[in-house]
Amino acid sequence: MKGQSLLENIYGVFFHPIETFRHLSARQEVGRSMLIFSGVYLFGALMKIALADPALPPVGIWPGTPPLNEVAGDLLGIGAIIGVILALFFLFVAAALFHLIAEALGGTGTGMGLLAALGFAFLPQLPYSIASFVAEVLRLPTLFNRLAWLGFFAWVVVLLVLALRESENLTTGRAVLALALPFMALGILTVVAAILVALVLLPSGFSF
Amino acid sequence: MRRKIFAGLLLAVAAAVLMAAFALRSRLPGRPGGGVAGESVGIIFIEGVITGGTAEGAFGGPAAGSQAIIEQLREARRDPNVKAVVLRLDTPGGSAPAAQEISVEVQRLRRAGKKVVASMGDAAASGGYWIASQADRIVANPATLTGSIGVIMQLINMQELYRKLGLASEVIKSGPHKDMGSPTRPLTGEEREILQGMVDDIYQQFLQVVAEGRGLPLEKVRQLADGRIYTGRQAKELGLVDELGNFYDAVRLAASLAGIEGEPNLRYFARPSPWDWLFRLFSQGKSALLPSFLPWKQDLGLALWLLPDLREGGAR
């Protein structure tokens, strides 16, 4: 199999995602995957730092503390540094979890192969951030930003499904199921926990 | 080749957008910066019990140390870009001398040509009103608690408690009034008179300051100054407050008084707090630790001397 450069991988994710994910997982390009994933994460974090000020009020967490909008950059800076480590950890855990589910659904890929593909699936963050910034500069309506976010979200979901499908040799339906199962489990767990908490906390009679 | 060019272009555009976002951040919609470049409204917070010294409250808790605040006021006075200052007050009052120290610095700020607007939050009573009265304008919320113009001195006589505990105080003093106000015995009639005279004197000073600051006749201020608190709306009707509105109304008013057009730049004057110290430690490295550590260390002593300070009397 002919090797691809990093730039060709990036191009491929946008225009030939199926072949690219297949290639990345076959060659288990984990280093590139981590590099792209952390780079994309840092880019998003830095864009947030640049545009953070108006989102926070000019007051401290409590009296005597510096105004939030003044330390927003610092806070996000700390968040970005810690966030990269956490995000990479999250990528590892997600790859392990999805690989486990994929295996249970009949997948035949490897965990490292899936990890190599998953890191590239978040690349649409770049065009989304650029579009958001342009929208802000041009003062486009909020609707534009919402639609852009929806497009970005759908794009990432499609890429995640393709990454799962090509890395684990699953059918499209099973890849969708592998992606959705953790979220469905989380949803069910949340509902069960909410019911249990409500049962414990609800008073025996009505009270006002 | 085409693939590499596309990917390279995408990365280059992303880098350019990032740089542009940092470069244009102050010009983006919703950001301050509409005024003439450099002209700004300074914001100084006076929150918590007003006390002397540099204290800002133990572990970030509320306390307005007069030293810290007058340093901020002096910094605002020296900064040629600061055309107006909003004093954001959220205080029940506190030490009379501390309030006096701050209000003197507010007067100097005004004499230096800066406009000063007091913005009242939940409360700006007693010593808080003392300070607010020195501003060009006062803006309060309709439900703000203000007023409480008066002086109180509270002493506790714990003689009976000491007796029950089997404690006896031995006092050696240079004069008959050196232990005046001691918790080990009741006040004598003469001592009560002396202390009442002090309270009356500080009260007269308070009246004078309010009358001059607000441009009200002394007699009218005396009528209002029976120690009661007023809501912001009542205070406006009585002439103790100029306008009803929130913090941003006060900022707009300050900017308009100073002739700043458009949305003003805001400059916050705040001494480093433990949180600030922590944030800066992460973002700027260890060098940020040294200048910020000292005030925080002093905060630790606040709880020890705050109680006696209040017991000995204040504009509350």
Coordinates of C-alpha atoms in Angstrom, one line a residue, chain A residues 40-186:
Chain A
V40 CA -7.7 20.7 16.0
Y41 CA -8.5 20.8 19.7
L42 CA -5.9 23.6 20.4
F43 CA -7.1 25.5 17.4
G44 CA -10.7 25.4 18.7
A45 CA -9.5 26.4 22.2
L46 CA -7.4 29.3 20.9
M47 CA -10.3 30.6 18.8
K48 CA -12.5 30.5 22.0
I49 CA -9.8 32.5 23.8
A50 CA -9.6 35.1 21.1
L51 CA -13.4 35.5 21.1
A52 CA -14.1 34.9 24.8
D53 CA -14.4 38.3 26.4
P54 CA -18.0 39.3 25.7
A55 CA -19.3 35.9 26.8
L56 CA -18.4 36.5 30.4
P57 CA -19.7 39.1 32.8
P58 CA -17.3 41.8 34.2
V59 CA -17.7 40.5 37.7
G60 CA -15.7 38.1 39.8
I61 CA -16.7 34.6 41.0
W62 CA -17.3 36.3 44.3
P63 CA -16.4 39.7 45.7
G64 CA -12.7 40.4 45.6
T65 CA -11.9 38.1 42.7
P66 CA -10.9 39.4 39.3
P67 CA -13.6 40.0 36.8
L68 CA -14.3 36.9 34.8
N69 CA -14.0 38.6 31.4
E70 CA -10.5 39.8 32.4
V71 CA -9.3 36.3 33.4
A72 CA -11.2 34.5 30.6
G73 CA -8.0 34.2 28.5
D74 CA -6.1 32.8 31.5
L75 CA -8.9 30.4 32.4
L76 CA -9.2 29.2 28.9
G77 CA -5.4 29.0 28.6
I78 CA -5.3 26.7 31.6
G79 CA -8.3 24.8 30.2
A80 CA -6.6 24.4 26.8
I81 CA -3.4 23.0 28.4
I82 CA -5.3 20.6 30.7
G83 CA -7.8 20.0 27.9
V84 CA -5.3 18.7 25.4
I85 CA -4.2 16.0 27.8
L86 CA -7.8 15.2 28.7
A87 CA -8.9 15.2 25.1
L88 CA -6.1 12.8 24.1
F89 CA -7.2 10.6 27.1
F90 CA -10.8 10.9 25.9
L91 CA -9.7 9.8 22.4
F92 CA -8.0 6.7 23.8
V93 CA -11.0 5.8 25.9
A94 CA -13.4 6.4 23.1
A95 CA -11.3 4.3 20.7
A96 CA -11.1 1.5 23.3
L97 CA -14.9 1.6 24.0
F98 CA -15.9 1.8 20.3
H99 CA -13.5 -1.1 19.5
L100 CA -15.0 -3.2 22.2
I101 CA -18.5 -2.6 21.0
A102 CA -17.5 -3.1 17.3
E103 CA -15.9 -6.4 18.2
A104 CA -19.2 -7.4 20.0
L105 CA -21.0 -6.5 16.8
G106 CA -18.7 -8.7 14.6
G107 CA -16.0 -6.2 13.8
T108 CA -12.6 -7.5 12.8
G109 CA -10.4 -4.4 13.0
T110 CA -7.8 -3.4 15.6
G111 CA -8.0 -0.8 18.4
M112 CA -4.9 1.0 17.1
G113 CA -6.4 1.2 13.7
L114 CA -9.6 2.7 15.0
L115 CA -7.6 5.2 17.1
A116 CA -5.7 6.2 14.0
A117 CA -8.9 6.9 12.1
L118 CA -10.9 8.6 14.9
G119 CA -8.4 11.3 15.5
F120 CA -8.9 12.6 11.9
A121 CA -12.7 12.6 12.2
F122 CA -12.8 15.9 14.0
L123 CA -11.0 17.8 11.2
P124 CA -14.3 19.7 10.2
Q125 CA -13.7 21.8 13.3
L126 CA -11.3 23.9 11.2
P127 CA -13.8 25.0 8.5
Y128 CA -16.4 25.4 11.2
S129 CA -14.3 27.7 13.3
I130 CA -13.3 29.7 10.2
A131 CA -17.0 30.0 9.2
S132 CA -18.0 31.1 12.7
F133 CA -15.3 33.8 12.8
V134 CA -16.3 35.1 9.4
A135 CA -19.9 35.2 10.5
E136 CA -18.9 37.2 13.5
V137 CA -16.9 39.7 11.5
L138 CA -19.6 40.1 8.9
R139 CA -22.3 40.3 11.7
L140 CA -24.3 37.5 10.1
P141 CA -27.5 36.5 11.9
T142 CA -27.1 33.9 14.7
L143 CA -29.1 31.5 12.6
F144 CA -26.1 31.2 10.3
N145 CA -23.9 30.1 13.2
R146 CA -26.5 27.6 14.3
L147 CA -26.8 26.1 10.8
A148 CA -23.0 26.0 10.5
W149 CA -22.8 24.1 13.8
L150 CA -25.5 21.7 12.7
G151 CA -23.6 21.1 9.5
F152 CA -20.4 20.6 11.4
F153 CA -22.1 18.2 13.9
A154 CA -23.6 16.1 11.1
W155 CA -20.3 16.0 9.2
V156 CA -18.4 14.8 12.3
V157 CA -21.0 12.1 13.0
V158 CA -20.8 10.9 9.4
L159 CA -17.0 10.8 9.6
L160 CA -17.1 8.9 12.9
V161 CA -19.4 6.3 11.3
L162 CA -17.1 6.0 8.3
A163 CA -14.0 5.7 10.6
L164 CA -15.7 2.9 12.5
R165 CA -17.0 1.2 9.4
E166 CA -13.7 1.2 7.6
S167 CA -11.5 0.4 10.6
E168 CA -13.6 -2.4 12.0
N169 CA -14.9 -3.8 8.7
L170 CA -18.5 -3.3 9.8
T171 CA -21.6 -2.6 7.8
T172 CA -22.9 1.0 7.8
G173 CA -25.8 0.0 10.1
R174 CA -23.6 -1.7 12.6
A175 CA -21.2 1.2 12.6
V176 CA -24.0 3.6 13.4
L177 CA -25.2 1.2 16.1
A178 CA -21.6 1.0 17.6
L179 CA -21.4 4.8 17.7
A180 CA -24.9 5.2 19.1
L181 CA -24.8 2.5 21.8
P182 CA -22.6 4.3 24.4
F183 CA -24.9 7.4 24.1
M184 CA -28.0 5.3 24.3
A185 CA -26.6 3.5 27.4
L186 CA -25.7 6.8 28.9

